[in-house]
């Protein structure tokens, strides 16, 4: 029952998010607003509702699965973008490699050095 | 006998009249993809999602049904995207102490990284002459799928192309982070996690959790913040230009 109660919480905040989106003309998906509202609610209560934590783990693990049905369609509409494939693939692959490089460099420049406790991987390198 | 064969040939269409067959096919392909992925010793360029999508495409193409029949059923499964997005509040809330401790460097770097992730791709595609609807489908490529789908709809992009872009971006980001962090000698799991979450959305985050809990926590932080930031800024910037 805990899972269903948690699911009801998620649906309630999804509807609340949709309400906000409609009322205030927010240019964002209702799920995102619901997510932010639920985070604020947790912060206000000072703790997380255990039912929601319970249901969130399998749902978040499903995110990768939920990408899939959409991906299938690309094989059937591929010829619609037939003359665009070079541009699309270059943009995606080169663009992503460039953005990975710049975020790694940016973060290395500005993130403070780790103290030992927060860095289990790094501790391997010390003699 | 002929009567029986006729009934047999109608079966696939009758299966896909209700969403059950599409949902079963999706779940079956998902677990088959994971099984094959492990048998192939986890090739980084071919994640389980790609295997599963190809399996579903092959099954749909070989049966006398159309992709629309499959989509209609699978859309019931996609209904879960909404609650799954709201569920991201849990990792976000769990990371709040980390965000508070590191808010300054994260605030300086994350919006810029998230902006660059969208800009590089859009600029390269625009230079190579891609039309507006292709650009709109590529812009949310580094955002987790429920947010990205809403964004592409808002900007007028193609749903199918965006989903393909998400998959390609996820694979490239995982490969890129591991390759480039080795070259740059970056071993800090916080940094690797953030880079995976910002650039590789849910696929990158799943990978980061495989590397360790610190990397995974920071990846979900990067994924949530990139999603929230892009969801707010991208429509504004887009409508400014178009």
Coordinates of N, CA and C in Angstrom, one line a residue, chain B residues 21-232:
Chain B
X21 N -0.4 -5.4 -25.5 CA 0.7 -6.0 -26.3 C 1.9 -5.1 -26.4
X22 N 1.6 -3.8 -26.6 CA 2.7 -2.8 -26.8 C 3.5 -2.7 -25.5
X23 N 2.8 -2.7 -24.4 CA 3.5 -2.6 -23.1 C 4.4 -3.9 -22.8
X24 N 3.8 -5.0 -23.1 CA 4.5 -6.3 -23.0 C 5.7 -6.3 -23.9
X25 N 5.6 -5.9 -25.1 CA 6.7 -5.9 -26.1 C 7.8 -4.9 -25.6
X26 N 7.4 -3.8 -25.0 CA 8.4 -2.8 -24.5 C 9.2 -3.4 -23.4
X27 N 8.5 -4.0 -22.4 CA 9.1 -4.5 -21.2 C 10.0 -5.7 -21.6
X28 N 9.5 -6.6 -22.5 CA 10.2 -7.7 -22.9 C 11.5 -7.3 -23.6
X29 N 11.4 -6.3 -24.5 CA 12.6 -5.9 -25.3 C 13.6 -5.2 -24.3
X30 N 13.1 -4.6 -23.3 CA 14.0 -3.9 -22.3 C 14.8 -4.9 -21.6
X31 N 14.2 -6.0 -21.1 CA 14.9 -7.0 -20.3 C 15.8 -7.8 -21.3
X32 N 15.4 -8.1 -22.5 CA 16.2 -8.7 -23.5 C 17.5 -7.8 -23.8
X33 N 17.3 -6.5 -23.9 CA 18.4 -5.6 -24.1 C 19.4 -5.7 -23.0
X34 N 18.9 -5.7 -21.7 CA 19.8 -5.8 -20.6 C 20.6 -7.1 -20.6
X35 N 19.9 -8.2 -20.9 CA 20.5 -9.5 -21.0 C 21.6 -9.5 -22.0
X36 N 21.3 -9.1 -23.3 CA 22.3 -9.1 -24.3 C 23.4 -8.2 -24.1
X37 N 23.1 -7.0 -23.4 CA 24.2 -6.0 -23.1 C 25.2 -6.7 -22.2
X38 N 24.7 -7.5 -21.2 CA 25.7 -8.1 -20.3 C 26.5 -9.2 -21.0
X39 N 25.8 -10.0 -21.9 CA 26.5 -11.0 -22.6 C 27.6 -10.4 -23.5
X40 N 27.3 -9.2 -24.0 CA 28.3 -8.5 -24.9 C 29.4 -7.8 -24.1
X41 N 29.4 -8.0 -22.8 CA 30.4 -7.4 -21.9 C 30.3 -5.9 -21.9
X42 N 29.1 -5.4 -21.8 CA 28.8 -4.0 -21.6 C 29.5 -3.1 -22.5
X43 N 29.3 -3.2 -23.8 CA 29.9 -2.2 -24.8 C 29.4 -0.8 -24.6
X44 N 30.3 0.2 -24.5 CA 29.8 1.5 -24.1 C 29.1 2.2 -25.2
X45 N 29.3 1.8 -26.4 CA 28.7 2.4 -27.6 C 27.3 1.8 -27.9
X46 N 26.9 0.8 -27.2 CA 25.6 0.1 -27.5 C 24.9 -0.2 -26.2
X47 N 24.3 0.8 -25.6 CA 23.6 0.6 -24.3 C 22.3 -0.3 -24.5
X48 N 21.8 -0.9 -23.4 CA 20.6 -1.7 -23.5 C 19.4 -1.1 -24.2
X49 N 19.3 0.3 -24.0 CA 18.2 1.0 -24.6 C 18.2 0.9 -26.1
X50 N 19.4 1.0 -26.7 CA 19.6 1.0 -28.2 C 19.2 -0.4 -28.7
X51 N 19.7 -1.5 -28.0 CA 19.4 -2.9 -28.4 C 17.9 -3.0 -28.4
X52 N 17.3 -2.6 -27.2 CA 15.8 -2.8 -27.1 C 15.0 -2.0 -28.1
X53 N 15.4 -0.8 -28.4 CA 14.7 0.0 -29.5 C 14.8 -0.7 -30.8
X54 N 15.9 -1.3 -31.1 CA 16.1 -2.0 -32.4 C 15.2 -3.2 -32.5
X55 N 15.2 -4.0 -31.3 CA 14.3 -5.2 -31.2 C 12.9 -4.8 -31.5
X56 N 12.4 -3.7 -30.8 CA 11.0 -3.3 -30.9 C 10.7 -2.9 -32.4
X57 N 11.6 -2.2 -33.0 CA 11.5 -1.7 -34.4 C 11.4 -2.9 -35.3
X58 N 12.2 -3.9 -35.0 CA 12.2 -5.1 -35.9 C 10.9 -5.9 -35.7
X59 N 10.4 -6.0 -34.5 CA 9.2 -6.8 -34.3 C 8.0 -6.0 -34.9
X60 N 8.0 -4.7 -34.8 CA 6.9 -3.9 -35.3 C 6.9 -4.0 -36.9
X61 N 8.1 -4.0 -37.4 CA 8.2 -4.0 -38.9 C 7.9 -5.4 -39.4
X62 N 8.1 -6.4 -38.7 CA 7.8 -7.8 -39.2 C 6.4 -8.2 -39.0
X63 N 5.6 -7.5 -38.1 CA 4.2 -7.9 -37.9 C 3.4 -7.0 -38.9
X64 N 2.2 -7.4 -39.2 CA 1.4 -6.6 -40.1 C 0.7 -5.4 -39.3
X65 N 1.5 -4.7 -38.6 CA 0.9 -3.5 -37.8 C 1.8 -2.3 -38.1
X66 N 1.4 -1.1 -37.9 CA 2.2 0.1 -38.1 C 2.8 0.6 -36.9
X67 N 3.7 1.5 -37.0 CA 4.3 2.1 -35.8 C 3.3 2.9 -35.0
X68 N 2.2 3.4 -35.6 CA 1.2 4.1 -34.9 C 0.5 3.2 -33.9
X69 N 0.3 1.9 -34.4 CA -0.4 1.0 -33.5 C 0.4 0.7 -32.2
X70 N 1.8 0.6 -32.4 CA 2.7 0.4 -31.3 C 2.7 1.7 -30.4
X71 N 2.8 2.9 -31.0 CA 2.9 4.1 -30.3 C 1.6 4.3 -29.4
X72 N 0.5 4.0 -30.0 CA -0.8 4.2 -29.3 C -0.8 3.4 -28.0
X73 N -0.3 2.1 -28.0 CA -0.2 1.3 -26.8 C 0.9 1.8 -25.9
X74 N 2.1 2.2 -26.4 CA 3.2 2.5 -25.6 C 2.9 3.9 -24.9
X75 N 2.0 4.7 -25.5 CA 1.7 6.0 -24.8 C 1.2 5.8 -23.4
X76 N 0.5 4.6 -23.2 CA 0.0 4.4 -21.8 C 1.2 4.2 -20.9
X77 N 2.3 3.6 -21.4 CA 3.5 3.5 -20.5 C 4.1 4.9 -20.3
X78 N 4.1 5.7 -21.4 CA 4.7 7.0 -21.3 C 4.0 7.9 -20.3
X79 N 2.7 7.6 -20.0 CA 2.0 8.4 -19.0 C 2.8 8.5 -17.7
X80 N 3.7 7.4 -17.4 CA 4.4 7.4 -16.2 C 5.5 8.5 -16.2
X81 N 5.8 9.1 -17.3 CA 6.9 10.1 -17.4 C 6.5 11.3 -16.4
X82 N 5.3 11.7 -16.3 CA 4.9 12.8 -15.4 C 5.2 12.5 -14.0
X83 N 4.7 11.4 -13.4 CA 5.0 11.1 -12.0 C 6.5 10.8 -11.8
X84 N 7.2 10.2 -12.9 CA 8.6 10.0 -12.7 C 9.4 11.3 -12.6
X85 N 8.9 12.3 -13.3 CA 9.6 13.6 -13.2 C 9.4 14.2 -11.8
X86 N 8.2 14.1 -11.3 CA 7.9 14.6 -9.9 C 8.8 13.8 -8.9
X87 N 9.0 12.5 -9.2 CA 9.8 11.7 -8.3 C 11.3 12.2 -8.2
X88 N 11.7 12.9 -9.2 CA 13.1 13.4 -9.2 C 13.3 14.4 -8.0
X89 N 12.2 14.9 -7.4 CA 12.3 15.7 -6.2 C 13.1 15.0 -5.1
X90 N 13.0 13.7 -5.0 CA 13.7 12.9 -4.0 C 15.2 13.0 -4.0
X91 N 15.8 12.7 -5.2 CA 17.3 12.9 -5.2 C 17.6 14.4 -5.1
X92 N 16.8 15.3 -5.6 CA 17.1 16.7 -5.5 C 17.1 17.2 -4.1
X93 N 16.1 16.7 -3.3 CA 16.0 17.1 -1.9 C 17.2 16.5 -1.1
X94 N 17.6 15.2 -1.5 CA 18.7 14.6 -0.8 C 20.0 15.3 -1.0
X95 N 20.1 16.0 -2.2 CA 21.4 16.7 -2.5 C 21.4 18.1 -2.0
X96 N 20.3 18.6 -1.3 CA 20.2 20.0 -0.9 C 21.4 20.4 0.0
X97 N 21.8 19.6 1.0 CA 23.0 20.0 1.8 C 24.3 20.2 0.9
X98 N 24.5 19.2 -0.1 CA 25.6 19.4 -1.0 C 25.5 20.6 -1.8
X99 N 24.2 20.9 -2.3 CA 24.0 22.1 -3.1 C 24.3 23.3 -2.3
X100 N 23.9 23.4 -1.0 CA 24.1 24.5 -0.2 C 25.6 24.7 0.1
X101 N 26.4 23.6 0.3 CA 27.8 23.7 0.6 C 28.6 24.2 -0.6
X102 N 28.1 23.8 -1.8 CA 28.8 24.1 -3.0 C 28.1 25.1 -3.9
X103 N 27.1 25.8 -3.4 CA 26.2 26.6 -4.3 C 27.0 27.6 -5.1
X104 N 28.0 28.1 -4.6 CA 28.7 29.2 -5.4 C 29.4 28.6 -6.6
X105 N 30.3 27.6 -6.5 CA 30.9 27.1 -7.7 C 29.9 26.5 -8.7
X106 N 28.8 25.8 -8.1 CA 27.8 25.2 -8.9 C 27.0 26.3 -9.7
X107 N 26.7 27.3 -9.0 CA 26.0 28.4 -9.6 C 26.8 29.1 -10.7
X108 N 28.1 29.1 -10.6 CA 28.9 29.8 -11.6 C 29.1 28.9 -12.8
X109 N 29.2 27.5 -12.6 CA 29.5 26.7 -13.7 C 28.3 26.0 -14.3
X110 N 27.3 25.6 -13.5 CA 26.3 24.8 -14.1 C 25.4 25.5 -15.2
X111 N 24.9 26.7 -14.9 CA 24.1 27.4 -16.0 C 25.0 27.5 -17.3
X112 N 26.3 27.8 -17.2 CA 27.1 28.0 -18.3 C 27.3 26.6 -19.1
X113 N 27.5 25.6 -18.3 CA 27.7 24.2 -18.9 C 26.4 23.8 -19.6
X114 N 25.2 24.0 -18.9 CA 24.0 23.6 -19.5 C 23.7 24.4 -20.8
X115 N 24.0 25.7 -20.7 CA 23.8 26.5 -21.9 C 24.7 26.0 -23.1
X116 N 26.0 25.8 -22.8 CA 26.9 25.3 -23.8 C 26.4 24.0 -24.4
X117 N 25.9 23.1 -23.5 CA 25.5 21.8 -24.0 C 24.4 21.9 -25.1
X118 N 23.5 22.9 -24.9 CA 22.5 23.1 -26.0 C 23.1 23.9 -27.1
X119 N 23.9 24.9 -26.8 CA 24.4 25.9 -27.9 C 25.2 25.2 -28.9
X120 N 26.3 24.4 -28.5 CA 27.2 23.8 -29.4 C 26.4 23.0 -30.5
X121 N 25.5 22.2 -30.1 CA 24.7 21.3 -31.0 C 23.9 22.2 -32.0
X122 N 23.2 23.2 -31.4 CA 22.3 24.0 -32.2 C 23.1 24.8 -33.2
X123 N 24.2 25.4 -32.8 CA 25.1 26.2 -33.7 C 25.7 25.3 -34.8
X124 N 26.2 24.1 -34.4 CA 26.8 23.3 -35.5 C 25.7 22.9 -36.5
X125 N 24.5 22.5 -36.0 CA 23.4 22.1 -36.9 C 23.0 23.3 -37.7
X126 N 22.9 24.5 -37.2 CA 22.5 25.6 -37.9 C 23.5 26.0 -39.0
X127 N 24.8 25.9 -38.7 CA 25.8 26.2 -39.7 C 25.7 25.2 -40.8
X128 N 25.4 23.9 -40.5 CA 25.3 22.9 -41.5 C 23.9 22.9 -42.3
X129 N 23.1 23.9 -41.9 CA 21.9 24.2 -42.7 C 20.7 23.4 -42.3
X130 N 20.6 23.0 -41.0 CA 19.4 22.3 -40.6 C 18.2 23.3 -40.4
X131 N 17.0 22.9 -40.8 CA 15.9 23.8 -40.6 C 15.4 23.9 -39.2
X132 N 14.5 24.8 -38.9 CA 14.1 25.2 -37.6 C 13.6 24.0 -36.8
X133 N 12.7 23.1 -37.4 CA 12.2 22.1 -36.6 C 13.2 21.1 -36.1
X134 N 14.3 20.9 -36.9 CA 15.4 20.0 -36.5 C 16.1 20.7 -35.3
X135 N 16.4 22.0 -35.4 CA 17.1 22.7 -34.3 C 16.3 22.6 -33.0
X136 N 14.9 22.7 -33.2 CA 14.1 22.7 -32.0 C 14.1 21.3 -31.4
X137 N 14.4 20.2 -32.2 CA 14.4 18.9 -31.6 C 15.8 18.6 -31.0
X138 N 16.8 19.3 -31.5 CA 18.2 19.1 -30.9 C 18.5 19.9 -29.7
X139 N 17.8 21.1 -29.5 CA 18.2 22.0 -28.4 C 18.0 21.3 -27.0
X140 N 17.0 20.5 -26.7 CA 16.9 20.0 -25.4 C 17.6 18.6 -25.3
X141 N 18.6 18.3 -26.1 CA 19.2 17.0 -26.2 C 19.9 16.6 -24.9
X142 N 20.3 17.5 -24.0 CA 21.0 17.1 -22.8 C 20.1 17.1 -21.6
X143 N 18.8 17.2 -21.8 CA 17.9 17.3 -20.7 C 17.2 16.0 -20.5
X144 N 16.9 15.7 -19.3 CA 16.2 14.4 -19.0 C 14.9 14.3 -19.7
X145 N 14.5 13.1 -20.2 CA 13.4 13.0 -21.2 C 12.1 13.6 -20.9
X146 N 11.6 13.5 -19.7 CA 10.2 14.1 -19.5 C 10.3 15.6 -19.7
X147 N 11.4 16.3 -19.3 CA 11.5 17.7 -19.5 C 11.7 18.0 -20.9
X148 N 12.6 17.2 -21.5 CA 13.0 17.4 -22.9 C 11.7 17.3 -23.9
X149 N 10.9 16.3 -23.6 CA 9.7 16.1 -24.4 C 8.8 17.3 -24.3
X150 N 8.6 17.8 -23.1 CA 7.7 19.0 -23.0 C 8.3 20.2 -23.7
X151 N 9.7 20.3 -23.6 CA 10.4 21.4 -24.3 C 10.2 21.4 -25.8
X152 N 10.5 20.2 -26.4 CA 10.5 20.0 -27.8 C 9.1 20.3 -28.3
X153 N 8.0 19.9 -27.6 CA 6.7 20.2 -27.9 C 6.4 21.7 -27.9
X154 N 6.9 22.4 -26.9 CA 6.8 23.8 -26.7 C 7.5 24.6 -27.9
X155 N 8.7 24.1 -28.3 CA 9.4 24.8 -29.3 C 9.0 24.4 -30.7
X156 N 8.2 23.3 -30.9 CA 7.8 22.8 -32.2 C 8.8 21.9 -32.8
X157 N 9.4 21.0 -32.0 CA 10.3 20.1 -32.6 C 9.7 18.7 -32.8
X158 N 10.4 17.8 -33.4 CA 9.9 16.4 -33.7 C 10.2 15.5 -32.5
X159 N 9.2 14.8 -32.0 CA 9.3 14.0 -30.8 C 10.3 12.8 -31.1
X160 N 10.1 12.2 -32.3 CA 10.9 11.0 -32.6 C 12.4 11.4 -32.7
X161 N 12.6 12.6 -33.4 CA 14.0 13.0 -33.6 C 14.7 13.4 -32.2
X162 N 13.9 14.0 -31.4 CA 14.4 14.4 -30.0 C 14.8 13.1 -29.3
X163 N 14.0 12.1 -29.3 CA 14.3 10.8 -28.6 C 15.5 10.2 -29.1
X164 N 15.7 10.2 -30.5 CA 16.9 9.7 -31.0 C 18.1 10.5 -30.6
X165 N 17.9 11.8 -30.5 CA 19.0 12.8 -30.1 C 19.4 12.5 -28.7
X166 N 18.4 12.2 -27.8 CA 18.6 12.0 -26.4 C 19.5 10.7 -26.3
X167 N 19.2 9.7 -27.0 CA 19.9 8.4 -27.0 C 21.4 8.7 -27.4
X168 N 21.5 9.3 -28.6 CA 22.9 9.6 -29.1 C 23.7 10.4 -28.2
X169 N 23.1 11.5 -27.6 CA 23.8 12.3 -26.7 C 24.2 11.6 -25.4
X170 N 23.3 10.7 -24.9 CA 23.6 10.0 -23.7 C 24.9 9.1 -23.9
X171 N 24.9 8.3 -25.1 CA 26.0 7.4 -25.4 C 27.3 8.2 -25.5
X172 N 27.2 9.3 -26.3 CA 28.4 10.2 -26.6 C 28.9 10.8 -25.3
X173 N 28.0 11.2 -24.4 CA 28.4 11.9 -23.2 C 29.2 10.9 -22.3
X174 N 28.6 9.7 -22.2 CA 29.3 8.6 -21.3 C 30.7 8.3 -21.8
X175 N 30.8 8.1 -23.2 CA 32.1 7.9 -23.8 C 33.0 9.1 -23.6
X176 N 32.5 10.3 -23.8 CA 33.3 11.5 -23.7 C 33.8 11.8 -22.3
X177 N 32.9 11.6 -21.3 CA 33.4 11.9 -20.0 C 34.5 10.9 -19.6
X178 N 34.4 9.7 -19.9 CA 35.4 8.7 -19.5 C 36.7 8.9 -20.3
X179 N 36.6 9.2 -21.5 CA 37.8 9.5 -22.4 C 38.5 10.8 -22.0
X180 N 37.7 11.9 -21.9 CA 38.3 13.2 -21.6 C 38.8 13.3 -20.2
X181 N 38.1 12.7 -19.2 CA 38.6 12.8 -17.8 C 39.9 12.0 -17.7
X182 N 40.1 11.0 -18.5 CA 41.4 10.3 -18.4 C 42.5 11.2 -19.0
X183 N 42.2 11.8 -20.1 CA 43.2 12.7 -20.7 C 43.5 13.9 -19.8
X184 N 42.5 14.5 -19.2 CA 42.7 15.6 -18.3 C 43.1 15.2 -16.9
X185 N 43.3 13.9 -16.7 CA 43.6 13.4 -15.3 C 42.7 13.9 -14.2
X186 N 41.4 13.9 -14.5 CA 40.4 14.2 -13.5 C 39.9 12.9 -12.9
X187 N 40.0 12.8 -11.5 CA 39.5 11.6 -10.9 C 38.5 11.9 -9.8
X188 N 38.2 13.2 -9.6 CA 37.3 13.6 -8.6 C 35.9 13.1 -9.0
X189 N 35.3 12.2 -8.1 CA 34.0 11.6 -8.5 C 32.9 12.7 -8.6
X190 N 33.0 13.8 -7.8 CA 32.0 14.8 -7.8 C 32.0 15.4 -9.2
X191 N 33.2 15.7 -9.8 CA 33.3 16.3 -11.0 C 32.8 15.4 -12.2
X192 N 33.2 14.2 -12.1 CA 32.8 13.2 -13.2 C 31.3 13.0 -13.1
X193 N 30.8 13.0 -11.9 CA 29.3 12.8 -11.8 C 28.6 14.0 -12.3
X194 N 29.0 15.2 -12.0 CA 28.4 16.4 -12.5 C 28.4 16.4 -14.0
X195 N 29.6 16.1 -14.6 CA 29.7 16.2 -16.1 C 28.8 15.2 -16.7
X196 N 28.7 14.0 -16.1 CA 27.8 12.9 -16.6 C 26.3 13.4 -16.6
X197 N 25.9 14.0 -15.4 CA 24.5 14.4 -15.2 C 24.2 15.6 -16.1
X198 N 25.1 16.6 -16.3 CA 24.8 17.8 -17.1 C 24.7 17.4 -18.5
X199 N 25.6 16.6 -19.0 CA 25.7 16.3 -20.5 C 24.9 15.1 -20.9
X200 N 24.8 14.1 -20.0 CA 24.2 12.8 -20.4 C 22.9 12.4 -19.8
X201 N 22.2 13.4 -19.2 CA 20.9 13.2 -18.6 C 20.7 11.8 -17.9
X202 N 19.6 11.2 -18.0 CA 19.3 9.9 -17.3 C 20.3 8.8 -17.6
X203 N 20.7 8.7 -18.9 CA 21.6 7.6 -19.2 C 23.0 7.9 -18.5
X204 N 23.5 9.1 -18.5 CA 24.7 9.5 -17.8 C 24.6 9.2 -16.3
X205 N 23.4 9.5 -15.8 CA 23.3 9.4 -14.3 C 23.3 7.9 -13.9
X206 N 22.6 7.1 -14.8 CA 22.7 5.6 -14.5 C 24.1 5.1 -14.5
X207 N 24.9 5.6 -15.5 CA 26.3 5.2 -15.6 C 27.1 5.7 -14.4
X208 N 26.8 6.9 -13.9 CA 27.5 7.5 -12.7 C 27.3 6.7 -11.5
X209 N 26.0 6.2 -11.3 CA 25.7 5.3 -10.2 C 26.5 4.0 -10.2
X210 N 26.9 3.6 -11.5 CA 27.7 2.4 -11.6 C 29.1 2.7 -11.1
X211 N 29.6 3.9 -11.3 CA 30.9 4.3 -10.9 C 31.0 4.5 -9.4
X212 N 29.9 4.8 -8.7 CA 30.0 5.0 -7.2 C 28.9 5.9 -6.8
X213 N 28.6 5.9 -5.5 CA 27.5 6.7 -5.0 C 27.7 8.2 -5.0
X214 N 29.0 8.6 -4.8 CA 29.3 10.1 -4.8 C 29.0 10.6 -6.3
X215 N 29.6 9.9 -7.2 CA 29.4 10.3 -8.6 C 27.9 10.2 -9.0
X216 N 27.2 9.2 -8.5 CA 25.8 9.1 -8.8 C 25.0 10.2 -8.2
X217 N 25.3 10.6 -7.0 CA 24.6 11.7 -6.3 C 24.8 13.0 -7.1
X218 N 26.1 13.3 -7.4 CA 26.3 14.5 -8.1 C 25.8 14.5 -9.6
X219 N 25.7 13.3 -10.2 CA 25.1 13.2 -11.5 C 23.6 13.6 -11.4
X220 N 22.9 13.0 -10.4 CA 21.5 13.4 -10.3 C 21.3 14.9 -10.0
X221 N 22.2 15.4 -9.2 CA 22.2 16.9 -9.0 C 22.3 17.6 -10.3
X222 N 23.4 17.2 -11.1 CA 23.6 17.9 -12.4 C 22.4 17.7 -13.3
X223 N 21.8 16.5 -13.3 CA 20.7 16.2 -14.2 C 19.5 17.1 -13.8
X224 N 19.2 17.1 -12.5 CA 18.0 17.9 -12.1 C 18.2 19.4 -12.4
X225 N 19.4 19.9 -12.0 CA 19.6 21.3 -12.2 C 19.6 21.7 -13.6
X226 N 20.3 20.9 -14.5 CA 20.3 21.2 -15.9 C 18.9 21.2 -16.5
X227 N 18.1 20.2 -16.0 CA 16.7 20.1 -16.5 C 15.9 21.4 -16.1
X228 N 16.0 21.7 -14.8 CA 15.2 22.9 -14.3 C 15.7 24.2 -15.0
X229 N 17.0 24.3 -15.1 CA 17.6 25.6 -15.7 C 17.1 25.7 -17.2
X230 N 17.4 24.6 -17.9 CA 17.0 24.6 -19.4 C 15.5 24.8 -19.6
X231 N 14.7 24.2 -18.7 CA 13.3 24.3 -18.9 C 12.8 25.7 -18.7
X232 N 13.5 26.5 -17.9 CA 13.1 27.9 -17.7 C 13.7 28.8 -18.8

